N, CA and C atoms as an extended XYZ file, in Angstrom:
561
Properties=species:S:1:pos:R:3:atomname:S:1:resname:S:1:resid:I:1 pbc="F F F"
N        -7.767       19.897       15.698 N   UNK     1
C        -6.895       19.692       16.849 CA  UNK     1
C        -5.467       19.465       16.362 C   UNK     1
N        -4.530       20.304       16.770 N   UNK     2
C        -3.138       20.134       16.355 CA  UNK     2
C        -2.589       18.775       16.780 C   UNK     2
N        -1.826       18.164       15.903 N   UNK     3
C        -1.205       16.888       16.212 CA  UNK     3
C        -2.054       15.679       15.905 C   UNK     3
N        -3.273       15.874       15.414 N   UNK     4
C        -4.146       14.725       15.193 CA  UNK     4
C        -3.625       13.819       14.077 C   UNK     4
N        -2.990       14.374       13.045 N   UNK     5
C        -2.411       13.529       11.999 CA  UNK     5
C        -1.252       12.711       12.559 C   UNK     5
N        -0.426       13.342       13.374 N   UNK     6
C         0.683       12.624       14.005 CA  UNK     6
C         0.135       11.485       14.861 C   UNK     6
N        -0.920       11.748       15.596 N   UNK     7
C        -1.525       10.691       16.424 CA  UNK     7
C        -2.057        9.560       15.558 C   UNK     7
N        -2.673        9.889       14.434 N   UNK     8
C        -3.172        8.863       13.519 CA  UNK     8
C        -2.010        8.029       12.985 C   UNK     8
N        -0.931        8.688       12.573 N   UNK     9
C         0.235        7.973       12.061 CA  UNK     9
C         0.841        7.057       13.126 C   UNK     9
N         0.898        7.525       14.347 N   UNK    10
C         1.442        6.708       15.437 CA  UNK    10
C         0.551        5.521       15.753 C   UNK    10
N        -0.738        5.623       15.432 N   UNK    11
C        -1.668        4.533       15.754 CA  UNK    11
C        -1.761        3.478       14.648 C   UNK    11
N        -1.029        3.679       13.540 N   UNK    12
C        -1.063        2.693       12.458 CA  UNK    12
C        -0.597        1.342       12.982 C   UNK    12
N        -1.391        0.324       12.696 N   UNK    13
C        -1.086       -1.027       13.186 CA  UNK    13
C        -0.077       -1.698       12.262 C   UNK    13
N         0.917       -2.332       12.858 N   UNK    14
C         1.963       -2.969       12.072 CA  UNK    14
C         1.862       -4.488       12.071 C   UNK    14
N         0.857       -5.028       12.731 N   UNK    15
C         0.701       -6.477       12.804 CA  UNK    15
C         0.466       -7.079       11.415 C   UNK    15
N         0.894       -8.316       11.279 N   UNK    16
C         0.618       -9.077       10.060 CA  UNK    16
C        -0.561      -10.027       10.257 C   UNK    16
N        -1.143      -10.017       11.450 N   UNK    17
C        -2.286      -10.881       11.756 CA  UNK    17
C        -3.563      -10.175       11.298 C   UNK    17
N        -4.204      -10.734       10.283 N   UNK    18
C        -5.404      -10.132        9.703 CA  UNK    18
C        -6.527      -11.160        9.703 C   UNK    18
N        -7.692      -10.738       10.194 N   UNK    19
C        -8.875      -11.610       10.197 CA  UNK    19
C        -9.390      -11.788        8.772 C   UNK    19
N       -10.066      -12.888        8.545 N   UNK    20
C       -10.665      -13.157        7.235 CA  UNK    20
C       -12.016      -12.451        7.066 C   UNK    20
N       -12.492      -11.789        8.087 N   UNK    21
C       -13.793      -11.119        8.059 CA  UNK    21
C       -13.870      -10.124        6.903 C   UNK    21
N       -14.906      -10.293        6.075 N   UNK    22
C       -15.100       -9.388        4.930 CA  UNK    22
C       -15.293       -7.950        5.395 C   UNK    22
N       -14.808       -7.034        4.584 N   UNK    23
C       -14.999       -5.613        4.861 CA  UNK    23
C       -16.274       -5.139        4.174 C   UNK    23
N       -16.947       -4.199        4.802 N   UNK    24
C       -18.176       -3.663        4.215 CA  UNK    24
C       -17.845       -2.877        2.951 C   UNK    24
N       -18.815       -2.781        2.083 N   UNK    25
C       -18.618       -1.999        0.860 CA  UNK    25
C       -18.390       -0.527        1.195 C   UNK    25
N       -18.954       -0.045        2.301 N   UNK    26
C       -18.720        1.340        2.723 CA  UNK    26
C       -17.250        1.582        3.055 C   UNK    26
N       -16.634        0.633        3.763 N   UNK    27
C       -15.215        0.792        4.113 CA  UNK    27
C       -14.350        0.736        2.859 C   UNK    27
N       -14.667       -0.162        1.959 N   UNK    28
C       -13.897       -0.268        0.712 CA  UNK    28
C       -14.035        1.021       -0.091 C   UNK    28
N       -15.230        1.551       -0.147 N   UNK    29
C       -15.448        2.808       -0.872 CA  UNK    29
C       -14.688        3.965       -0.231 C   UNK    29
N       -14.616        3.972        1.108 N   UNK    30
C       -13.848        5.020        1.787 CA  UNK    30
C       -12.367        4.933        1.430 C   UNK    30
N       -11.827        3.724        1.330 N   UNK    31
C       -10.427        3.553        0.928 CA  UNK    31
C       -10.210        4.084       -0.487 C   UNK    31
N       -11.135        3.765       -1.386 N   UNK    32
C       -11.037        4.254       -2.759 CA  UNK    32
C       -11.118        5.777       -2.812 C   UNK    32
N       -12.074        6.331       -2.074 N   UNK    33
C       -12.250        7.788       -2.086 CA  UNK    33
C       -11.046        8.516       -1.524 C   UNK    33
N       -10.416        7.947       -0.498 N   UNK    34
C        -9.219        8.576        0.071 CA  UNK    34
C        -8.123        8.679       -0.977 C   UNK    34
N        -7.886        7.588       -1.693 N   UNK    35
C        -6.847        7.609       -2.733 CA  UNK    35
C        -7.223        8.563       -3.859 C   UNK    35
N        -8.490        8.600       -4.200 N   UNK    36
C        -8.932        9.454       -5.307 CA  UNK    36
C        -8.739       10.936       -4.997 C   UNK    36
N        -8.686       11.282       -3.723 N   UNK    37
C        -8.492       12.680       -3.330 CA  UNK    37
C        -7.020       13.078       -3.243 C   UNK    37
N        -6.130       12.172       -3.587 N   UNK    38
C        -4.698       12.450       -3.512 CA  UNK    38
C        -4.290       13.563       -4.473 C   UNK    38
N        -3.258       14.284       -4.080 N   UNK    39
C        -2.647       15.263       -4.981 CA  UNK    39
C        -1.960       14.514       -6.114 C   UNK    39
N        -1.869       15.159       -7.266 N   UNK    40
C        -1.131       14.568       -8.387 CA  UNK    40
C        -0.668       15.681       -9.314 C   UNK    40
N         0.351       15.393      -10.076 N   UNK    41
C         0.922       16.366      -10.999 CA  UNK    41
C        -0.134       16.774      -12.035 C   UNK    41
N        -0.417       18.045      -12.103 N   UNK    42
C        -1.434       18.594      -13.016 CA  UNK    42
C        -2.787       17.895      -12.881 C   UNK    42
N        -3.042       17.329      -11.706 N   UNK    43
C        -4.289       16.610      -11.444 CA  UNK    43
C        -4.525       15.470      -12.434 C   UNK    43
N        -3.430       14.832      -12.863 N   UNK    44
C        -3.554       13.742      -13.835 CA  UNK    44
C        -4.136       12.461      -13.242 C   UNK    44
N        -4.035       12.293      -11.916 N   UNK    45
C        -4.605       11.126      -11.237 CA  UNK    45
C        -4.197        9.829      -11.942 C   UNK    45
N        -2.905        9.635      -12.062 N   UNK    46
C        -2.337        8.540      -12.854 CA  UNK    46
C        -2.406        7.172      -12.181 C   UNK    46
N        -2.795        7.123      -10.928 N   UNK    47
C        -2.833        5.857      -10.210 CA  UNK    47
C        -3.981        4.990      -10.694 C   UNK    47
N        -3.767        3.684      -10.592 N   UNK    48
C        -4.807        2.690      -10.844 CA  UNK    48
C        -4.708        1.672       -9.717 C   UNK    48
N        -5.837        1.307       -9.145 N   UNK    49
C        -5.858        0.326       -8.073 CA  UNK    49
C        -6.878       -0.749       -8.406 C   UNK    49
N        -6.469       -1.995       -8.280 N   UNK    50
C        -7.352       -3.137       -8.460 CA  UNK    50
C        -7.666       -3.679       -7.064 C   UNK    50
N        -8.935       -3.563       -6.649 N   UNK    51
C        -9.384       -4.038       -5.343 CA  UNK    51
C        -9.951       -5.443       -5.508 C   UNK    51
N        -9.436       -6.381       -4.732 N   UNK    52
C        -9.878       -7.773       -4.799 CA  UNK    52
C       -10.530       -8.145       -3.476 C   UNK    52
N       -11.831       -8.430       -3.500 N   UNK    53
C       -12.503       -8.811       -2.257 CA  UNK    53
C       -13.456       -9.995       -2.421 C   UNK    53
N       -13.585      -10.523       -3.618 N   UNK    54
C       -14.375      -11.736       -3.832 CA  UNK    54
C       -13.423      -12.926       -3.800 C   UNK    54
N       -13.869      -14.041       -3.243 N   UNK    55
C       -12.978      -15.180       -3.000 CA  UNK    55
C       -12.237      -15.647       -4.252 C   UNK    55
N       -12.925      -15.741       -5.370 N   UNK    56
C       -12.294      -16.205       -6.606 CA  UNK    56
C       -11.146      -15.277       -7.026 C   UNK    56
N       -11.384      -13.969       -6.932 N   UNK    57
C       -10.357      -12.992       -7.305 CA  UNK    57
C        -9.239      -12.944       -6.259 C   UNK    57
N        -9.607      -13.079       -4.983 N   UNK    58
C        -8.578      -13.124       -3.931 CA  UNK    58
C        -7.629      -14.293       -4.145 C   UNK    58
N        -8.171      -15.443       -4.527 N   UNK    59
C        -7.317      -16.614       -4.789 CA  UNK    59
C        -6.320      -16.319       -5.906 C   UNK    59
N        -6.768      -15.658       -6.932 N   UNK    60
C        -5.856      -15.274       -8.021 CA  UNK    60
C        -4.778      -14.323       -7.502 C   UNK    60
N        -5.175      -13.350       -6.698 N   UNK    61
C        -4.226      -12.391       -6.145 CA  UNK    61
C        -3.232      -13.026       -5.194 C   UNK    61
N        -3.690      -13.990       -4.415 N   UNK    62
C        -2.807      -14.675       -3.454 CA  UNK    62
C        -1.689      -15.434       -4.149 C   UNK    62
N        -1.928      -15.870       -5.380 N   UNK    63
C        -0.878      -16.582       -6.127 CA  UNK    63
C         0.357      -15.716       -6.332 C   UNK    63
N         0.175      -14.416       -6.289 N   UNK    64
C         1.290      -13.494       -6.533 CA  UNK    64
C         2.155      -13.257       -5.306 C   UNK    64
N         1.666      -13.586       -4.118 N   UNK    65
C         2.389      -13.283       -2.885 CA  UNK    65
C         3.693      -14.079       -2.780 C   UNK    65
N         4.743      -13.411       -2.317 N   UNK    66
C         6.006      -14.104       -2.062 CA  UNK    66
C         5.851      -14.966       -0.813 C   UNK    66
N         6.767      -15.899       -0.626 N   UNK    67
C         6.683      -16.776        0.545 CA  UNK    67
C         6.765      -15.980        1.846 C   UNK    67
N         7.477      -14.880        1.851 N   UNK    68
C         7.583      -14.051        3.051 CA  UNK    68
C         6.323      -13.275        3.379 C   UNK    68
N         5.400      -13.235        2.452 N   UNK    69
C         4.141      -12.514        2.674 CA  UNK    69
C         2.933      -13.449        2.707 C   UNK    69
N         3.157      -14.704        3.041 N   UNK    70
C         2.045      -15.664        3.136 CA  UNK    70
C         1.044      -15.265        4.212 C   UNK    70
N         1.471      -14.497        5.202 N   UNK    71
C         0.560      -13.998        6.228 CA  UNK    71
C        -0.604      -13.231        5.605 C   UNK    71
N        -0.402      -12.624        4.443 N   UNK    72
C        -1.428      -11.792        3.789 CA  UNK    72
C        -2.538      -12.623        3.151 C   UNK    72
N        -2.376      -13.930        3.123 N   UNK    73
C        -3.404      -14.790        2.510 CA  UNK    73
C        -4.741      -14.713        3.230 C   UNK    73
N        -4.731      -14.327        4.496 N   UNK    74
C        -5.992      -14.232        5.236 CA  UNK    74
C        -6.735      -12.920        4.982 C   UNK    74
N        -6.070      -11.951        4.377 N   UNK    75
C        -6.686      -10.632        4.183 CA  UNK    75
C        -7.934      -10.730        3.300 C   UNK    75
N        -9.029      -10.109        3.733 N   UNK    76
C       -10.252      -10.123        2.931 CA  UNK    76
C       -10.234       -9.106        1.790 C   UNK    76
N        -9.172       -8.283        1.765 N   UNK    77
C        -9.017       -7.304        0.693 CA  UNK    77
C        -7.548       -7.220        0.315 C   UNK    77
N        -7.271       -7.471       -0.942 N   UNK    78
C        -5.938       -7.232       -1.504 CA  UNK    78
C        -6.087       -6.150       -2.548 C   UNK    78
N        -5.138       -5.238       -2.561 N   UNK    79
C        -5.169       -4.132       -3.513 CA  UNK    79
C        -3.864       -4.138       -4.286 C   UNK    79
N        -3.942       -4.097       -5.603 N   UNK    80
C        -2.757       -3.950       -6.448 CA  UNK    80
C        -2.741       -2.521       -6.970 C   UNK    80
N        -1.599       -1.852       -6.831 N   UNK    81
C        -1.451       -0.478       -7.304 CA  UNK    81
C        -0.522       -0.431       -8.498 C   UNK    81
N        -0.937        0.295       -9.534 N   UNK    82
C        -0.135        0.348      -10.751 CA  UNK    82
C        -0.372        1.649      -11.502 C   UNK    82
N         0.498        1.933      -12.445 N   UNK    83
C         0.393        3.142      -13.260 CA  UNK    83
C         1.258        2.961      -14.504 C   UNK    83
N         1.262        3.981      -15.331 N   UNK    84
C         2.157        3.972      -16.497 CA  UNK    84
C         2.626        5.399      -16.778 C   UNK    84
N         3.794        5.487      -17.373 N   UNK    85
C         4.473        6.774      -17.567 CA  UNK    85
C         3.620        7.805      -18.294 C   UNK    85
N         2.948        7.399      -19.346 N   UNK    86
C         2.245        8.381      -20.169 CA  UNK    86
C         0.975        8.927      -19.523 C   UNK    86
N         0.610        8.448      -18.355 N   UNK    87
C        -0.563        8.969      -17.660 CA  UNK    87
C        -0.241       10.188      -16.803 C   UNK    87
N         1.035       10.513      -16.656 N   UNK    88
C         1.404       11.567      -15.720 CA  UNK    88
C         2.455       12.496      -16.311 C   UNK    88
N         2.871       13.432      -15.500 N   UNK    89
C         3.817       14.462      -15.919 CA  UNK    89
C         5.190       13.877      -16.227 C   UNK    89
N         5.794       14.431      -17.238 N   UNK    90
C         7.190       14.165      -17.552 CA  UNK    90
C         7.820       15.532      -17.799 C   UNK    90
N         8.685       15.941      -16.881 N   UNK    91
C         9.256       17.279      -16.963 CA  UNK    91
C        10.293       17.359      -18.075 C   UNK    91
N        10.614       18.569      -18.464 N   UNK    92
C        11.580       18.765      -19.548 CA  UNK    92
C        12.960       18.223      -19.192 C   UNK    92
N        13.260       18.087      -17.899 N   UNK    93
C        14.563       17.532      -17.496 CA  UNK    93
C        14.502       16.023      -17.261 C   UNK    93
N        13.374       15.389      -17.623 N   UNK    94
C        13.290       13.938      -17.587 CA  UNK    94
C        12.675       13.317      -16.347 C   UNK    94
N        12.306       14.126      -15.353 N   UNK    95
C        11.678       13.546      -14.157 CA  UNK    95
C        10.276       13.061      -14.494 C   UNK    95
N         9.959       11.868      -13.993 N   UNK    96
C         8.639       11.280      -14.226 CA  UNK    96
C         7.931       11.151      -12.889 C   UNK    96
N         6.662       11.488      -12.858 N   UNK    97
C         5.936       11.565      -11.602 CA  UNK    97
C         4.961       10.428      -11.349 C   UNK    97
N         4.749        9.538      -12.288 N   UNK    98
C         3.677        8.559      -12.151 CA  UNK    98
C         3.827        7.669      -10.923 C   UNK    98
N         5.044        7.241      -10.587 N   UNK    99
C         5.224        6.385       -9.414 CA  UNK    99
C         5.161        7.195       -8.112 C   UNK    99
N         5.587        8.436       -8.160 N   UNK   100
C         5.451        9.314       -7.004 CA  UNK   100
C         3.974        9.522       -6.689 C   UNK   100
N         3.193        9.815       -7.712 N   UNK   101
C         1.761       10.024       -7.506 CA  UNK   101
C         1.072        8.744       -7.040 C   UNK   101
N         1.472        7.592       -7.552 N   UNK   102
C         0.940        6.318       -7.084 CA  UNK   102
C         1.265        6.133       -5.598 C   UNK   102
N         2.477        6.493       -5.198 N   UNK   103
C         2.875        6.375       -3.796 CA  UNK   103
C         2.051        7.276       -2.882 C   UNK   103
N         1.786        8.496       -3.329 N   UNK   104
C         0.970        9.387       -2.498 CA  UNK   104
C        -0.442        8.841       -2.336 C   UNK   104
N        -1.031        8.331       -3.405 N   UNK   105
C        -2.382        7.767       -3.321 CA  UNK   105
C        -2.388        6.521       -2.433 C   UNK   105
N        -1.336        5.721       -2.515 N   UNK   106
C        -1.210        4.540       -1.665 CA  UNK   106
C        -1.172        4.944       -0.197 C   UNK   106
N        -0.410        5.977        0.116 N   UNK   107
C        -0.322        6.437        1.504 CA  UNK   107
C        -1.692        6.852        2.031 C   UNK   107
N        -2.505        7.443        1.194 N   UNK   108
C        -3.834        7.849        1.657 CA  UNK   108
C        -4.724        6.639        1.934 C   UNK   108
N        -4.533        5.562        1.192 N   UNK   109
C        -5.251        4.320        1.513 CA  UNK   109
C        -4.834        3.840        2.899 C   UNK   109
N        -3.534        3.884        3.186 N   UNK   110
C        -3.036        3.452        4.488 CA  UNK   110
C        -3.586        4.327        5.614 C   UNK   110
N        -3.629        5.630        5.391 N   UNK   111
C        -4.152        6.538        6.414 CA  UNK   111
C        -5.643        6.309        6.649 C   UNK   111
N        -6.401        6.147        5.561 N   UNK   112
C        -7.834        5.909        5.715 CA  UNK   112
C        -8.084        4.589        6.433 C   UNK   112
N        -7.314        3.572        6.098 N   UNK   113
C        -7.449        2.286        6.778 CA  UNK   113
C        -7.159        2.437        8.270 C   UNK   113
N        -6.142        3.199        8.614 N   UNK   114
C        -5.802        3.422       10.016 CA  UNK   114
C        -6.952        4.108       10.735 C   UNK   114
N        -7.538        5.103       10.109 N   UNK   115
C        -8.671        5.796       10.722 CA  UNK   115
C        -9.863        4.852       10.925 C   UNK   115
N       -10.001        3.866       10.040 N   UNK   116
C       -11.084        2.881       10.145 CA  UNK   116
C       -10.727        1.719       11.071 C   UNK   116
N        -9.581        1.817       11.754 N   UNK   117
C        -9.091        0.792       12.678 CA  UNK   117
C        -8.790       -0.528       11.963 C   UNK   117
N        -8.293       -0.421       10.743 N   UNK   118
C        -7.917       -1.575        9.941 CA  UNK   118
C        -6.403       -1.670        9.857 C   UNK   118
N        -5.938       -2.857        9.571 N   UNK   119
C        -4.534       -3.043        9.197 CA  UNK   119
C        -4.457       -2.880        7.689 C   UNK   119
N        -3.476       -2.151        7.226 N   UNK   120
C        -3.205       -2.021        5.792 CA  UNK   120
C        -1.699       -2.052        5.633 C   UNK   120
N        -1.209       -3.138        5.059 N   UNK   121
C         0.231       -3.329        4.925 CA  UNK   121
C         0.620       -3.361        3.459 C   UNK   121
N         1.408       -2.389        3.017 N   UNK   122
C         1.901       -2.436        1.643 CA  UNK   122
C         3.012       -3.463        1.528 C   UNK   122
N         3.087       -4.095        0.367 N   UNK   123
C         4.087       -5.152        0.153 CA  UNK   123
C         4.800       -4.947       -1.185 C   UNK   123
N         6.109       -5.120       -1.148 N   UNK   124
C         6.896       -5.187       -2.380 CA  UNK   124
C         7.099       -6.648       -2.776 C   UNK   124
N         6.928       -7.558       -1.817 N   UNK   125
C         7.168       -8.982       -2.032 CA  UNK   125
C         5.995       -9.682       -2.701 C   UNK   125
N         5.912       -9.508       -3.993 N   UNK   126
C         4.889      -10.183       -4.786 CA  UNK   126
C         5.385      -10.250       -6.226 C   UNK   126
N         4.712      -11.060       -7.028 N   UNK   127
C         5.096      -11.222       -8.431 CA  UNK   127
C         4.135      -10.432       -9.322 C   UNK   127
N         4.573       -9.261       -9.792 N   UNK   128
C         3.700       -8.447      -10.640 CA  UNK   128
C         3.190       -9.200      -11.873 C   UNK   128
N         4.024      -10.102      -12.416 N   UNK   129
C         3.613      -10.819      -13.628 CA  UNK   129
C         2.404      -11.713      -13.377 C   UNK   129
N         2.243      -12.200      -12.145 N   UNK   130
C         1.066      -13.013      -11.816 CA  UNK   130
C        -0.183      -12.133      -11.816 C   UNK   130
N        -0.086      -10.960      -11.209 N   UNK   131
C        -1.223      -10.020      -11.204 CA  UNK   131
C        -1.563       -9.628      -12.641 C   UNK   131
N        -0.539       -9.326      -13.423 N   UNK   132
C        -0.744       -8.934      -14.819 CA  UNK   132
C        -1.497      -10.023      -15.584 C   UNK   132
N        -1.033      -11.255      -15.432 N   UNK   133
C        -1.623      -12.374      -16.172 CA  UNK   133
C        -3.038      -12.701      -15.682 C   UNK   133
N        -3.208      -12.785      -14.377 N   UNK   134
C        -4.502      -13.176      -13.807 CA  UNK   134
C        -5.608      -12.149      -14.069 C   UNK   134
N        -5.227      -10.871      -14.178 N   UNK   135
C        -6.229       -9.818      -14.300 CA  UNK   135
C        -6.119       -9.023      -15.606 C   UNK   135
N        -5.356       -9.560      -16.549 N   UNK   136
C        -5.261       -8.974      -17.894 CA  UNK   136
C        -4.858       -7.493      -17.876 C   UNK   136
N        -3.843       -7.184      -17.084 N   UNK   137
C        -3.334       -5.813      -17.039 CA  UNK   137
C        -2.289       -5.676      -18.141 C   UNK   137
N        -2.469       -4.712      -19.036 N   UNK   138
C        -1.538       -4.556      -20.158 CA  UNK   138
C        -0.092       -4.328      -19.706 C   UNK   138
N         0.840       -4.701      -20.567 N   UNK   139
C         2.270       -4.624      -20.242 CA  UNK   139
C         2.781       -3.199      -20.076 C   UNK   139
N         2.076       -2.208      -20.573 N   UNK   140
C         2.573       -0.839      -20.426 CA  UNK   140
C         2.314       -0.273      -19.026 C   UNK   140
N         1.592       -1.000      -18.184 N   UNK   141
C         1.406       -0.596      -16.792 CA  UNK   141
C         2.482       -1.228      -15.921 C   UNK   141
N         3.011       -0.445      -14.998 N   UNK   142
C         3.980       -0.937      -14.024 CA  UNK   142
C         3.233       -1.240      -12.723 C   UNK   142
N         3.180       -2.507      -12.367 N   UNK   143
C         2.491       -2.931      -11.148 CA  UNK   143
C         3.511       -2.832      -10.020 C   UNK   143
N         3.232       -1.951       -9.067 N   UNK   144
C         4.278       -1.541       -8.144 CA  UNK   144
C         4.070       -1.952       -6.693 C   UNK   144
N         2.829       -2.133       -6.264 N   UNK   145
C         2.583       -2.390       -4.847 CA  UNK   145
C         1.348       -3.273       -4.687 C   UNK   145
N         1.368       -4.085       -3.643 N   UNK   146
C         0.163       -4.773       -3.188 CA  UNK   146
C        -0.046       -4.381       -1.733 C   UNK   146
N        -1.309       -4.266       -1.360 N   UNK   147
C        -1.665       -3.890        0.005 CA  UNK   147
C        -2.637       -4.936        0.533 C   UNK   147
N        -2.338       -5.478        1.705 N   UNK   148
C        -3.256       -6.390        2.395 CA  UNK   148
C        -4.017       -5.566        3.423 C   UNK   148
N        -5.350       -5.694        3.415 N   UNK   149
C        -6.193       -4.874        4.289 CA  UNK   149
C        -7.195       -5.760        5.010 C   UNK   149
N        -7.405       -5.490        6.293 N   UNK   150
C        -8.425       -6.196        7.052 CA  UNK   150
C        -8.399       -5.812        8.512 C   UNK   150
N        -9.306       -6.401        9.251 N   UNK   151
C        -9.353       -6.210       10.698 CA  UNK   151
C        -8.197       -6.959       11.353 C   UNK   151
N        -7.743       -6.446       12.487 N   UNK   152
C        -6.635       -7.092       13.195 CA  UNK   152
C        -7.047       -8.482       13.672 C   UNK   152
N        -6.200       -9.455       13.420 N   UNK   153
C        -6.464      -10.837       13.790 CA  UNK   153
C        -5.671      -11.277       15.002 C   UNK   153
N        -5.656      -12.567       15.224 N   UNK   154
C        -4.979      -13.194       16.353 CA  UNK   154
C        -3.498      -13.371       16.031 C   UNK   154
N        -2.658      -12.712       16.787 N   UNK   155
C        -1.216      -12.754       16.569 CA  UNK   155
C        -0.682      -14.184       16.645 C   UNK   155
N        -1.332      -15.041       17.437 N   UNK   156
C        -0.884      -16.423       17.585 CA  UNK   156
C        -1.158      -17.278       16.352 C   UNK   156
N        -1.919      -16.736       15.406 N   UNK   157
C        -2.184      -17.474       14.165 CA  UNK   157
C        -1.026      -17.376       13.179 C   UNK   157
N        -0.077      -16.500       13.454 N   UNK   158
C         1.050      -16.273       12.553 CA  UNK   158
C         2.181      -17.267       12.806 C   UNK   158
N         3.003      -17.485       11.768 N   UNK   159
C         4.224      -18.259       11.968 CA  UNK   159
C         5.162      -17.433       12.853 C   UNK   159
N         6.162      -18.078       13.410 N   UNK   160
C         7.032      -17.426       14.392 CA  UNK   160
C         7.716      -16.166       13.844 C   UNK   160
N         8.222      -16.246       12.629 N   UNK   161
C         8.930      -15.101       12.039 CA  UNK   161
C         7.983      -13.904       11.880 C   UNK   161
N         6.794      -14.134       11.357 N   UNK   162
C         5.826      -13.044       11.171 CA  UNK   162
C         5.344      -12.512       12.515 C   UNK   162
N         5.188      -13.388       13.487 N   UNK   163
C         4.761      -12.974       14.830 CA  UNK   163
C         5.803      -12.034       15.435 C   UNK   163
N         7.083      -12.409       15.332 N   UNK   164
C         8.148      -11.567       15.885 CA  UNK   164
C         8.172      -10.198       15.201 C   UNK   164
N         8.037      -10.181       13.886 N   UNK   165
C         8.028       -8.911       13.155 CA  UNK   165
C         6.846       -8.051       13.584 C   UNK   165
N         5.709       -8.686       13.808 N   UNK   166
C         4.504       -7.949       14.187 CA  UNK   166
C         4.578       -7.381       15.598 C   UNK   166
N         5.332       -8.030       16.469 N   UNK   167
C         5.403       -7.604       17.863 CA  UNK   167
C         6.522       -6.596       18.146 C   UNK   167
N         7.499       -6.503       17.268 N   UNK   168
C         8.597       -5.585       17.574 CA  UNK   168
C         8.148       -4.132       17.405 C   UNK   168
N         8.799       -3.310       18.215 N   UNK   169
C         8.510       -1.878       18.187 CA  UNK   169
C         8.887       -1.281       16.839 C   UNK   169
N         8.072       -0.386       16.368 N   UNK   170
C         8.403        0.330       15.145 CA  UNK   170
C         9.570        1.262       15.447 C   UNK   170
N        10.595        1.213       14.623 N   UNK   171
C        11.770        2.061       14.810 CA  UNK   171
C        11.815        3.091       13.700 C   UNK   171
N        12.178        4.268       14.039 N   UNK   172
C        12.382        5.327       13.075 CA  UNK   172
C        13.751        5.936       13.314 C   UNK   172
N        14.391        6.362       12.240 N   UNK   173
C        15.660        7.062       12.360 CA  UNK   173
C        15.469        8.333       13.172 C   UNK   173
N        16.556        8.820       13.739 N   UNK   174
C        16.539       10.136       14.344 CA  UNK   174
C        16.237       11.142       13.238 C   UNK   174
N        15.481       12.148       13.539 N   UNK   175
C        15.089       13.141       12.539 CA  UNK   175
C        16.306       13.704       11.803 C   UNK   175
N        17.407       13.894       12.503 N   UNK   176
C        18.608       14.487       11.894 CA  UNK   176
C        19.211       13.591       10.803 C   UNK   176
N        18.860       12.321       10.763 N   UNK   177
C        19.386       11.417        9.729 CA  UNK   177
C        18.686       11.610        8.387 C   UNK   177
N        17.480       12.138        8.402 N   UNK   178
C        16.693       12.236        7.182 CA  UNK   178
C        16.290       13.652        6.786 C   UNK   178
N        16.423       14.595        7.702 N   UNK   179
C        15.940       15.946        7.436 CA  UNK   179
C        17.054       16.952        7.657 C   UNK   179
N        17.073       17.981        6.827 N   UNK   180
C        18.134       18.981        6.865 CA  UNK   180
C        17.489       20.353        6.790 C   UNK   180
N        17.938       21.238        7.620 N   UNK   181
C        17.393       22.574        7.676 CA  UNK   181
C        18.406       23.554        7.091 C   UNK   181
N        18.081       24.060        5.932 N   UNK   182
C        18.849       25.090        5.233 CA  UNK   182
C        20.137       24.617        4.574 C   UNK   182
N        20.646       23.451        4.915 N   UNK   183
C        21.829       22.934        4.245 CA  UNK   183
C        21.878       21.414        4.398 C   UNK   183
N        22.452       20.765        3.394 N   UNK   184
C        22.594       19.301        3.427 CA  UNK   184
C        23.977       18.935        3.909 C   UNK   184
N        24.053       18.027        4.851 N   UNK   185
C        25.323       17.493        5.342 CA  UNK   185
C        25.201       15.996        5.365 C   UNK   185
N        26.065       15.308        4.617 N   UNK   186
C        26.088       13.850        4.601 CA  UNK   186
C        26.505       13.341        5.966 C   UNK   186
N        25.761       12.387        6.493 N   UNK   187
C        26.110       11.827        7.813 CA  UNK   187
C        27.181       10.783        7.674 C   UNK   187
């Protein structure tokens, strides 16, 4: 059906209210499989994801959250995404693809979560060094993203700032601000 991907993207939940209810192993496996099917440079599949869903490991992962992302402490699944340069393409002109490929795989986790009626919120606000230390991730890996995943929770459980962010309409730039047809013109 034409437009079904657009409809899925429009249905992505932006709330920060996440229930503590554990996710089934089937749902977690679907998230992993979605990312594993991502495109990558020369099929190098340079992404690495650490899925945390046991309480002891979740507690370690929560230590990394910034104060602005304390809402994610209720998530029954935290995912850390990381990679390293030598796992992926490096073009002769110096372009490196490992973080691009990690981003594409991350997006597929978000899409799969949306299809499963889950909230999946990527976060830049975390301390990679805490994840590195708690889970013995070698220094040559760049830990780039954390994702909080779970069922939608009660919006009233959030602090006022997070509640307001969760309730505001998603805004997108006008298409003409980001896309150019046949020629680039600085706005």
